[in-house]
Short mmCIF file of C-alpha atoms in Angstrom, two decimals:
data_model
loop_
_atom_site.label_atom_id
_atom_site.label_comp_id
_atom_site.label_asym_id
_atom_site.label_seq_id
_atom_site.Cartn_x
_atom_site.Cartn_y
_atom_site.Cartn_z
CA MET A 1398 -53.43 -79.54 -100.69
CA ASN A 1399 -51.20 -79.05 -103.73
CA SER A 1400 -50.13 -81.72 -106.20
CA ALA A 1401 -47.42 -82.89 -103.79
CA GLY A 1402 -49.97 -83.43 -101.01
CA LEU A 1403 -48.75 -80.44 -99.02
CA PRO A 1404 -50.73 -77.39 -97.82
CA ASP A 1405 -51.31 -75.08 -100.79
CA VAL A 1406 -50.26 -71.48 -100.14
CA SER A 1407 -50.55 -70.33 -103.76
CA PRO A 1408 -50.84 -67.58 -104.98
CA TYR A 1409 -48.54 -66.44 -102.16
CA ASP A 1410 -44.78 -66.72 -102.20
CA ALA A 1411 -44.11 -64.92 -98.88
CA LEU A 1412 -45.66 -63.81 -95.60
CA LEU A 1413 -45.03 -60.32 -94.23
CA VAL A 1414 -45.40 -59.75 -90.48
CA LEU A 1415 -46.28 -56.07 -90.07
CA SER A 1416 -46.04 -54.39 -86.67
CA PHE A 1417 -45.73 -51.09 -84.83
CA GLY A 1418 -42.02 -51.11 -84.03
CA GLY A 1419 -40.15 -49.88 -81.00
CA PRO A 1420 -36.76 -48.56 -79.87
CA GLU A 1421 -33.91 -51.01 -79.39
CA LYS A 1422 -31.64 -48.82 -77.24
CA PRO A 1423 -31.81 -45.53 -75.28
CA ASP A 1424 -30.62 -43.36 -78.20
CA ASP A 1425 -33.55 -44.70 -80.26
CA VAL A 1426 -36.31 -43.59 -77.88
CA VAL A 1427 -36.86 -39.95 -78.88
CA PRO A 1428 -36.38 -40.54 -82.65
CA PHE A 1429 -38.85 -43.43 -82.41
CA LEU A 1430 -41.39 -41.22 -80.62
CA GLU A 1431 -40.85 -38.53 -83.28
CA ASN A 1432 -41.84 -41.11 -85.88
CA VAL A 1433 -44.93 -42.11 -83.90
CA THR A 1434 -46.07 -38.50 -83.38
CA ARG A 1435 -44.98 -37.10 -86.75
CA GLY A 1436 -47.13 -34.15 -87.78
CA ARG A 1437 -48.44 -33.37 -84.29
CA GLY A 1438 -45.85 -30.69 -83.44
CA ILE A 1439 -44.83 -32.21 -80.09
CA PRO A 1440 -41.52 -30.73 -78.78
CA ARG A 1441 -38.55 -33.07 -78.28
CA GLU A 1442 -38.51 -32.10 -74.60
CA ARG A 1443 -42.02 -33.49 -74.18
CA LEU A 1444 -41.11 -36.64 -76.10
CA ALA A 1445 -38.17 -37.18 -73.77
CA GLN A 1446 -40.60 -37.05 -70.84
CA VAL A 1447 -42.90 -39.56 -72.51
CA GLY A 1448 -39.88 -41.74 -73.19
CA GLU A 1449 -39.29 -42.26 -69.48
CA HIS A 1450 -41.48 -45.36 -69.75
CA TYR A 1451 -38.92 -46.85 -72.11
CA PHE A 1452 -35.93 -45.72 -70.06
CA LEU A 1453 -37.29 -47.68 -67.09
CA PHE A 1454 -36.64 -50.77 -69.23
CA GLY A 1455 -33.20 -49.82 -70.49
CA GLY A 1456 -34.50 -47.71 -73.38
CA LYS A 1457 -35.69 -50.80 -75.23
CA SER A 1458 -39.19 -51.86 -76.20
CA PRO A 1459 -39.84 -55.61 -76.06
CA ILE A 1460 -41.94 -55.60 -79.23
CA ASN A 1461 -39.23 -56.22 -81.85
CA ASP A 1462 -37.77 -59.20 -79.99
CA GLN A 1463 -41.27 -60.59 -79.52
CA ASN A 1464 -41.96 -60.29 -83.22
CA ARG A 1465 -38.67 -61.98 -84.02
CA ALA A 1466 -39.67 -64.82 -81.69
CA LEU A 1467 -43.05 -65.05 -83.43
CA ILE A 1468 -41.37 -65.18 -86.83
CA ALA A 1469 -39.01 -67.94 -85.66
CA ALA A 1470 -42.01 -69.90 -84.36
CA LEU A 1471 -43.85 -69.36 -87.66
CA GLU A 1472 -40.86 -70.55 -89.67
CA LYS A 1473 -40.70 -73.72 -87.59
CA ASP A 1474 -44.45 -74.26 -87.83
CA PHE A 1475 -44.39 -73.79 -91.60
CA ALA A 1476 -41.50 -76.22 -91.96
CA ASP A 1477 -43.23 -78.78 -89.72
CA HIS A 1478 -46.29 -78.62 -91.99
CA GLY A 1479 -44.39 -78.79 -95.26
CA ILE A 1480 -44.96 -75.13 -96.15
CA ASP A 1481 -42.14 -73.43 -98.03
CA LEU A 1482 -42.96 -69.76 -97.45
CA PRO A 1483 -40.36 -67.17 -96.38
CA VAL A 1484 -41.41 -64.83 -93.58
CA TYR A 1485 -40.43 -61.15 -93.66
CA PHE A 1486 -40.66 -58.50 -90.92
CA GLY A 1487 -41.55 -54.84 -91.37
CA ASN A 1488 -42.56 -52.02 -89.00
CA ARG A 1489 -44.54 -48.82 -89.17
CA ASN A 1490 -42.33 -46.73 -86.88
CA TRP A 1491 -38.88 -48.31 -86.55
CA ASP A 1492 -36.30 -50.54 -88.13
CA PRO A 1493 -36.92 -52.76 -90.02
CA TYR A 1494 -39.06 -50.16 -91.78
CA LEU A 1495 -41.82 -51.45 -94.01
CA ALA A 1496 -40.54 -49.83 -97.22
CA ASP A 1497 -37.07 -51.34 -96.65
CA THR A 1498 -38.61 -54.76 -96.14
CA LEU A 1499 -40.68 -54.41 -99.32
CA ALA A 1500 -37.51 -53.48 -101.22
CA GLU A 1501 -35.84 -56.63 -99.84
CA MET A 1502 -38.84 -58.74 -100.86
CA THR A 1503 -38.87 -57.21 -104.34
CA ALA A 1504 -35.17 -57.91 -104.80
CA ALA A 1505 -35.78 -61.52 -103.74
CA GLY A 1506 -38.40 -61.92 -106.45
CA VAL A 1507 -41.49 -61.99 -104.24
CA ARG A 1508 -44.52 -61.29 -106.41
CA ARG A 1509 -47.44 -61.67 -104.00
CA ALA A 1510 -47.45 -61.80 -100.20
CA ALA A 1511 -49.96 -62.29 -97.41
CA VAL A 1512 -49.69 -59.69 -94.63
CA PHE A 1513 -50.27 -60.47 -90.95
CA THR A 1514 -50.57 -57.45 -88.67
CA THR A 1515 -49.95 -57.74 -84.94
CA SER A 1516 -53.23 -55.99 -84.15
CA ALA A 1517 -56.39 -58.08 -83.84
CA TYR A 1518 -59.09 -55.38 -83.87
CA SER A 1519 -60.60 -52.79 -86.23
CA SER A 1520 -60.05 -49.03 -85.92
CA TRP A 1521 -58.08 -46.43 -87.81
CA SER A 1522 -54.96 -46.78 -85.65
CA SER A 1523 -55.14 -50.57 -85.33
CA CYS A 1524 -56.20 -51.46 -88.87
CA ARG A 1525 -56.63 -48.82 -91.56
CA GLN A 1526 -53.42 -46.98 -90.67
CA TYR A 1527 -51.52 -50.19 -91.44
CA ARG A 1528 -53.35 -50.35 -94.76
CA GLU A 1529 -52.25 -46.76 -95.43
CA ASN A 1530 -48.69 -47.73 -94.50
CA LEU A 1531 -48.85 -50.55 -97.03
CA ALA A 1532 -50.05 -48.16 -99.75
CA ASP A 1533 -47.25 -45.69 -98.96
CA ALA A 1534 -44.58 -48.40 -99.02
CA VAL A 1535 -45.82 -49.91 -102.29
CA ALA A 1536 -45.77 -46.44 -103.89
CA GLU A 1537 -42.18 -45.99 -102.70
CA VAL A 1538 -40.81 -49.33 -103.95
CA PRO A 1539 -40.82 -49.90 -107.74
CA GLY A 1540 -42.05 -53.36 -108.62
CA ALA A 1541 -43.29 -54.06 -105.09
CA PRO A 1542 -45.26 -57.29 -104.66
CA VAL A 1543 -49.04 -57.44 -104.48
CA LEU A 1544 -50.04 -57.44 -100.81
CA ASP A 1545 -53.12 -59.05 -99.23
CA ARG A 1546 -53.70 -58.23 -95.58
CA LEU A 1547 -55.15 -61.17 -93.65
CA ARG A 1548 -58.47 -60.65 -91.86
CA GLN A 1549 -58.89 -59.40 -88.30
CA TYR A 1550 -58.61 -62.28 -85.85
CA TYR A 1551 -60.00 -60.99 -82.53
CA ASN A 1552 -62.52 -63.86 -82.52
CA HIS A 1553 -60.34 -66.62 -83.93
CA PRO A 1554 -60.02 -69.58 -81.53
CA GLY A 1555 -56.24 -69.46 -81.94
CA PHE A 1556 -56.26 -66.02 -80.32
CA LEU A 1557 -58.93 -66.55 -77.65
CA GLU A 1558 -58.13 -70.07 -76.46
CA PRO A 1559 -54.71 -69.00 -75.11
CA ALA A 1560 -56.47 -66.12 -73.34
CA VAL A 1561 -58.87 -68.52 -71.64
CA ASP A 1562 -56.04 -70.71 -70.41
CA ALA A 1563 -54.10 -67.64 -69.25
CA VAL A 1564 -57.07 -66.51 -67.14
CA LEU A 1565 -57.46 -69.97 -65.64
CA ALA A 1566 -53.75 -70.08 -64.76
CA SER A 1567 -53.97 -66.62 -63.17
CA LEU A 1568 -57.01 -67.57 -61.09
CA ALA A 1569 -55.07 -70.58 -59.80
CA GLU A 1570 -52.31 -68.24 -58.59
CA LEU A 1571 -54.68 -66.33 -56.31
CA PRO A 1572 -55.46 -67.48 -52.76
CA GLY A 1573 -58.56 -69.63 -52.71
CA GLY A 1574 -58.24 -70.26 -56.41
CA GLY A 1575 -59.53 -66.77 -57.15
CA ASP A 1576 -63.11 -67.83 -56.46
CA ALA A 1577 -64.32 -64.24 -56.09
CA ALA A 1578 -61.82 -62.57 -58.42
CA ARG A 1579 -62.98 -59.89 -60.84
CA LEU A 1580 -61.78 -60.30 -64.43
CA VAL A 1581 -60.53 -56.94 -65.72
CA PHE A 1582 -59.97 -57.09 -69.47
CA VAL A 1583 -57.67 -54.32 -70.72
CA THR A 1584 -57.06 -52.87 -74.16
CA HIS A 1585 -55.53 -49.75 -75.67
CA SER A 1586 -57.75 -46.68 -75.41
CA ILE A 1587 -58.52 -44.70 -78.56
CA PRO A 1588 -60.45 -41.43 -79.10
CA THR A 1589 -64.19 -42.00 -78.78
CA GLU A 1590 -64.72 -40.53 -82.25
CA MET A 1591 -62.30 -43.08 -83.69
CA ASN A 1592 -64.26 -45.84 -82.01
CA ASP A 1593 -67.54 -44.44 -83.31
CA THR A 1594 -66.27 -44.55 -86.91
CA SER A 1595 -64.43 -47.88 -86.60
CA GLY A 1596 -65.83 -50.44 -88.98
CA SER A 1597 -68.01 -49.57 -91.93
CA GLU A 1598 -71.57 -48.78 -92.95
CA ASP A 1599 -70.97 -51.17 -95.85
CA PRO A 1600 -73.04 -54.35 -95.15
CA ALA A 1601 -70.05 -56.39 -96.32
CA GLY A 1602 -67.78 -54.81 -93.70
CA GLN A 1603 -67.52 -54.79 -89.92
CA PRO A 1604 -70.50 -53.02 -88.27
CA ARG A 1605 -69.86 -49.80 -86.36
CA PRO A 1606 -68.60 -49.19 -83.75
CA ALA A 1607 -66.32 -52.11 -84.52
CA TYR A 1608 -63.52 -51.51 -82.00
CA VAL A 1609 -65.55 -51.77 -78.80
CA THR A 1610 -68.03 -54.27 -80.28
CA GLN A 1611 -65.23 -56.65 -81.26
CA HIS A 1612 -63.59 -56.33 -77.86
CA ARG A 1613 -66.85 -57.03 -76.04
CA SER A 1614 -67.42 -60.11 -78.17
CA ALA A 1615 -63.94 -61.40 -77.34
CA VAL A 1616 -64.26 -60.55 -73.64
CA ASP A 1617 -67.67 -62.21 -73.28
CA GLU A 1618 -66.44 -65.35 -75.04
CA VAL A 1619 -63.40 -65.68 -72.79
CA ALA A 1620 -65.51 -65.07 -69.66
CA ARG A 1621 -68.06 -67.66 -70.83
CA ARG A 1622 -65.37 -70.29 -71.36
CA VAL A 1623 -63.80 -69.53 -67.98
CA ARG A 1624 -67.23 -70.03 -66.41
CA GLU A 1625 -67.58 -73.38 -68.17
CA ALA A 1626 -64.14 -74.48 -66.98
CA THR A 1627 -64.49 -73.37 -63.35
CA GLY A 1628 -68.22 -73.61 -62.73
CA ARG A 1629 -68.08 -70.02 -61.44
CA ALA A 1630 -69.41 -66.88 -63.08
CA HIS A 1631 -66.78 -64.19 -62.55
CA ARG A 1632 -67.92 -60.62 -63.00
CA HIS A 1633 -65.89 -58.99 -65.74
CA ASP A 1634 -65.21 -55.56 -67.19
CA LEU A 1635 -63.62 -53.99 -70.28
CA VAL A 1636 -61.28 -51.11 -69.40
CA TYR A 1637 -58.54 -49.15 -71.13
CA CYS A 1638 -54.92 -48.07 -70.86
CA SER A 1639 -52.36 -45.84 -72.61
CA ARG A 1640 -54.53 -42.80 -73.15
CA SER A 1641 -52.62 -39.98 -74.85
CA GLY A 1642 -53.34 -36.81 -76.79
CA ALA A 1643 -54.96 -33.55 -75.74
CA PRO A 1644 -56.92 -33.71 -72.46
CA SER A 1645 -59.84 -32.00 -74.24
CA THR A 1646 -60.23 -34.96 -76.65
CA PRO A 1647 -62.54 -37.67 -75.27
CA TRP A 1648 -61.01 -41.15 -75.19
CA LEU A 1649 -62.53 -44.50 -74.25
CA GLU A 1650 -62.85 -44.98 -70.50
CA PRO A 1651 -62.52 -46.09 -67.76
CA ASP A 1652 -58.76 -46.14 -67.34
CA VAL A 1653 -57.59 -49.35 -65.68
CA ASN A 1654 -56.20 -47.48 -62.66
CA ASP A 1655 -59.41 -45.52 -62.13
CA HIS A 1656 -61.36 -48.74 -62.41
CA LEU A 1657 -59.21 -50.41 -59.77
CA GLU A 1658 -59.99 -47.50 -57.44
CA GLU A 1659 -63.71 -48.10 -57.99
CA LEU A 1660 -63.37 -51.84 -57.43
CA ALA A 1661 -61.55 -51.24 -54.14
CA THR A 1662 -64.36 -48.93 -53.02
CA ASP A 1663 -66.82 -51.73 -53.85
CA GLY A 1664 -64.84 -54.19 -51.74
CA VAL A 1665 -63.31 -56.26 -54.53
CA ALA A 1666 -60.25 -58.01 -53.08
CA GLN A 1667 -58.89 -59.95 -56.07
CA VAL A 1668 -58.52 -59.19 -59.77
CA VAL A 1669 -57.06 -60.84 -62.84
CA MET A 1670 -55.95 -58.28 -65.40
CA VAL A 1671 -56.32 -59.71 -68.89
CA PRO A 1672 -54.52 -57.81 -71.71
CA ILE A 1673 -57.12 -58.84 -74.28
CA GLY A 1674 -56.16 -56.02 -76.66
CA PHE A 1675 -52.54 -57.13 -77.09
CA VAL A 1676 -51.00 -60.15 -78.81
CA SER A 1677 -47.75 -60.04 -76.81
CA ASP A 1678 -46.13 -58.20 -73.91
CA HIS A 1679 -45.85 -54.76 -75.51
CA MET A 1680 -44.74 -51.70 -73.55
CA GLU A 1681 -48.40 -51.06 -72.77
CA VAL A 1682 -48.46 -54.40 -70.97
CA ILE A 1683 -45.16 -54.32 -69.10
CA TYR A 1684 -45.51 -50.65 -68.10
CA ASP A 1685 -49.21 -49.77 -68.01
CA LEU A 1686 -50.25 -53.07 -66.42
CA ASP A 1687 -47.22 -54.76 -64.83
CA THR A 1688 -45.82 -51.50 -63.45
CA GLU A 1689 -48.54 -48.84 -63.03
CA ALA A 1690 -51.68 -50.91 -62.56
CA MET A 1691 -49.95 -53.43 -60.33
CA ALA A 1692 -48.70 -50.56 -58.15
CA THR A 1693 -52.24 -49.18 -57.97
CA ALA A 1694 -53.62 -52.57 -56.97
CA SER A 1695 -50.95 -52.98 -54.29
CA ARG A 1696 -51.67 -49.54 -52.86
CA LEU A 1697 -55.38 -50.37 -52.71
CA GLY A 1698 -54.80 -53.73 -51.06
CA ILE A 1699 -56.12 -55.69 -54.05
CA GLN A 1700 -54.50 -59.03 -54.85
CA ALA A 1701 -53.79 -58.85 -58.56
CA VAL A 1702 -52.38 -61.17 -61.19
CA ARG A 1703 -51.77 -60.29 -64.83
CA ALA A 1704 -52.72 -62.98 -67.34
CA ALA A 1705 -50.31 -63.91 -70.12
CA THR A 1706 -50.66 -62.72 -73.71
CA ALA A 1707 -50.77 -65.13 -76.66
CA GLY A 1708 -47.14 -64.45 -77.61
CA VAL A 1709 -45.78 -67.59 -79.26
CA ASP A 1710 -48.42 -69.96 -77.93
CA GLU A 1711 -48.55 -72.80 -80.45
CA ARG A 1712 -52.28 -72.20 -81.05
CA PHE A 1713 -51.64 -68.56 -81.93
CA VAL A 1714 -48.79 -69.52 -84.25
CA ALA A 1715 -50.99 -72.15 -85.89
CA MET A 1716 -53.70 -69.50 -86.31
CA VAL A 1717 -51.40 -67.44 -88.52
CA ARG A 1718 -50.73 -70.46 -90.70
CA GLU A 1719 -54.47 -71.19 -90.89
CA LEU A 1720 -55.22 -67.59 -91.88
CA VAL A 1721 -52.65 -67.76 -94.68
CA LEU A 1722 -54.10 -71.02 -96.00
CA GLU A 1723 -57.65 -69.69 -95.64
CA ARG A 1724 -56.92 -66.54 -97.62
CA ALA A 1725 -54.89 -68.43 -100.21
CA ALA A 1726 -57.81 -70.77 -100.82
CA ALA A 1727 -60.21 -67.84 -101.11
CA GLU A 1728 -57.94 -66.15 -103.66
CA ARG A 1729 -57.97 -69.37 -105.69
CA GLY A 1730 -61.77 -69.17 -105.81
CA GLU A 1731 -62.42 -71.81 -103.15
CA SER A 1732 -64.72 -71.50 -100.09
CA PRO A 1733 -62.52 -72.29 -97.08
CA GLU A 1734 -63.73 -72.75 -93.52
CA ARG A 1735 -63.42 -69.45 -91.59
CA PRO A 1736 -63.15 -70.24 -87.86
CA ALA A 1737 -64.69 -67.73 -85.45
CA VAL A 1738 -66.08 -67.96 -81.93
CA GLY A 1739 -68.30 -65.70 -79.86
CA SER A 1740 -71.10 -63.41 -80.97
CA MET A 1741 -69.53 -62.13 -84.19
CA PRO A 1742 -68.90 -63.90 -87.49
CA ALA A 1743 -65.48 -64.07 -89.11
CA GLY A 1744 -64.52 -60.72 -90.58
CA PRO A 1745 -64.19 -60.07 -94.31
CA ASP A 1746 -60.93 -60.51 -96.19
CA ARG A 1747 -61.21 -56.95 -97.51
CA CYS A 1748 -62.38 -54.06 -95.36
CA GLY A 1749 -65.72 -52.53 -96.30
CA VAL A 1750 -66.11 -49.25 -98.17
CA GLY A 1751 -65.21 -46.33 -95.91
CA CYS A 1752 -63.94 -48.61 -93.16
CA CYS A 1753 -62.21 -46.94 -90.19
CA PRO A 1754 -61.62 -43.56 -91.86
CA ASN A 1755 -58.50 -41.50 -91.19
CA PRO A 1756 -59.55 -38.72 -88.78
CA LYS A 1757 -57.36 -36.24 -90.69
CA GLY A 1758 -58.88 -36.98 -94.09
CA ALA A 1759 -58.90 -39.62 -96.80
CA ARG A 1760 -55.59 -41.26 -97.74
CA PRO A 1761 -54.77 -44.17 -100.06
CA ALA A 1762 -55.03 -47.58 -98.39
CA LEU A 1763 -54.58 -51.12 -99.67
CA CYS A 1764 -56.62 -54.24 -98.98
CA GLY A 1765 -60.09 -52.71 -98.90
CA ALA A 1766 -63.21 -52.91 -101.04
CA ASP A 1767 -62.59 -49.28 -101.99
CA SER A 1768 -58.84 -49.69 -102.69
#
């Protein structure tokens, strides 16, 4: 608490919510995909084909609106707890672009900001690439504030408790209360080499391979709590969606649709699909799961329900506030409590040396022990 008896967020004078970005209308789709795939030489014609997923939903990704809803919930939560901290929004691949947001923050006099990314796990694409984005934006904006990225939160109770309740609600939707349902936890696939190098060999960092290890810790913890709540041990799996890139490049498997085929062969009649890799209903959730995987399950005769993401669950919103206060206290030289559940301890505030290297070669990145 500060001298006024309110939560102390010093040395921070702002919070930046950093996310992936997405198109807001049909004309945005191909330019957005060009941003995402910059440097890969993919023809516009191919990008237009890939963009069909977005056109099925009016050419608009849900992610920006979801982030705006999260920011509104954070602003209310901060106000309710006596925290005077403006919240800014910046994206990697679409408006509002990160550099533009940093320029706005600089003009407003922000000197030091905490950064919350909408990705809970460690890998190059889900963690270090955001740190590279921060370094690029700071280099572009004269006088940009000091930025401290908050720790990964895949095992924070504010992220996993909503997942537990979402699974329980989904089981209740199935006939018979889902007594024999299989829990199919889904996350974004990445190249196997990226998984192998996720994390760090630095003892102070996240042990390799961090991406799959962190997911398995989260999955096992949710399944354990569901078992405690129901008295039933549901078999569970970790599977993947949204594979892209060259067919010759190995990616994490199995794909959720392939896995459903295998479950049907084994006689599984009910599944709950749990988007454990996503904090809200991204395109990967509403297309890959709600559209494609649900169609696969229907064709196979499997009764399927998709569990909710954390979204703006009040526990998830409170988690962000707690992470800001935790990091603020650490930066003041204090030793705050660092909540974590499951088999892994709370992650470090700064990534370890060599953490989640860029597969194309070293690039500047903020918020690491080697920054």
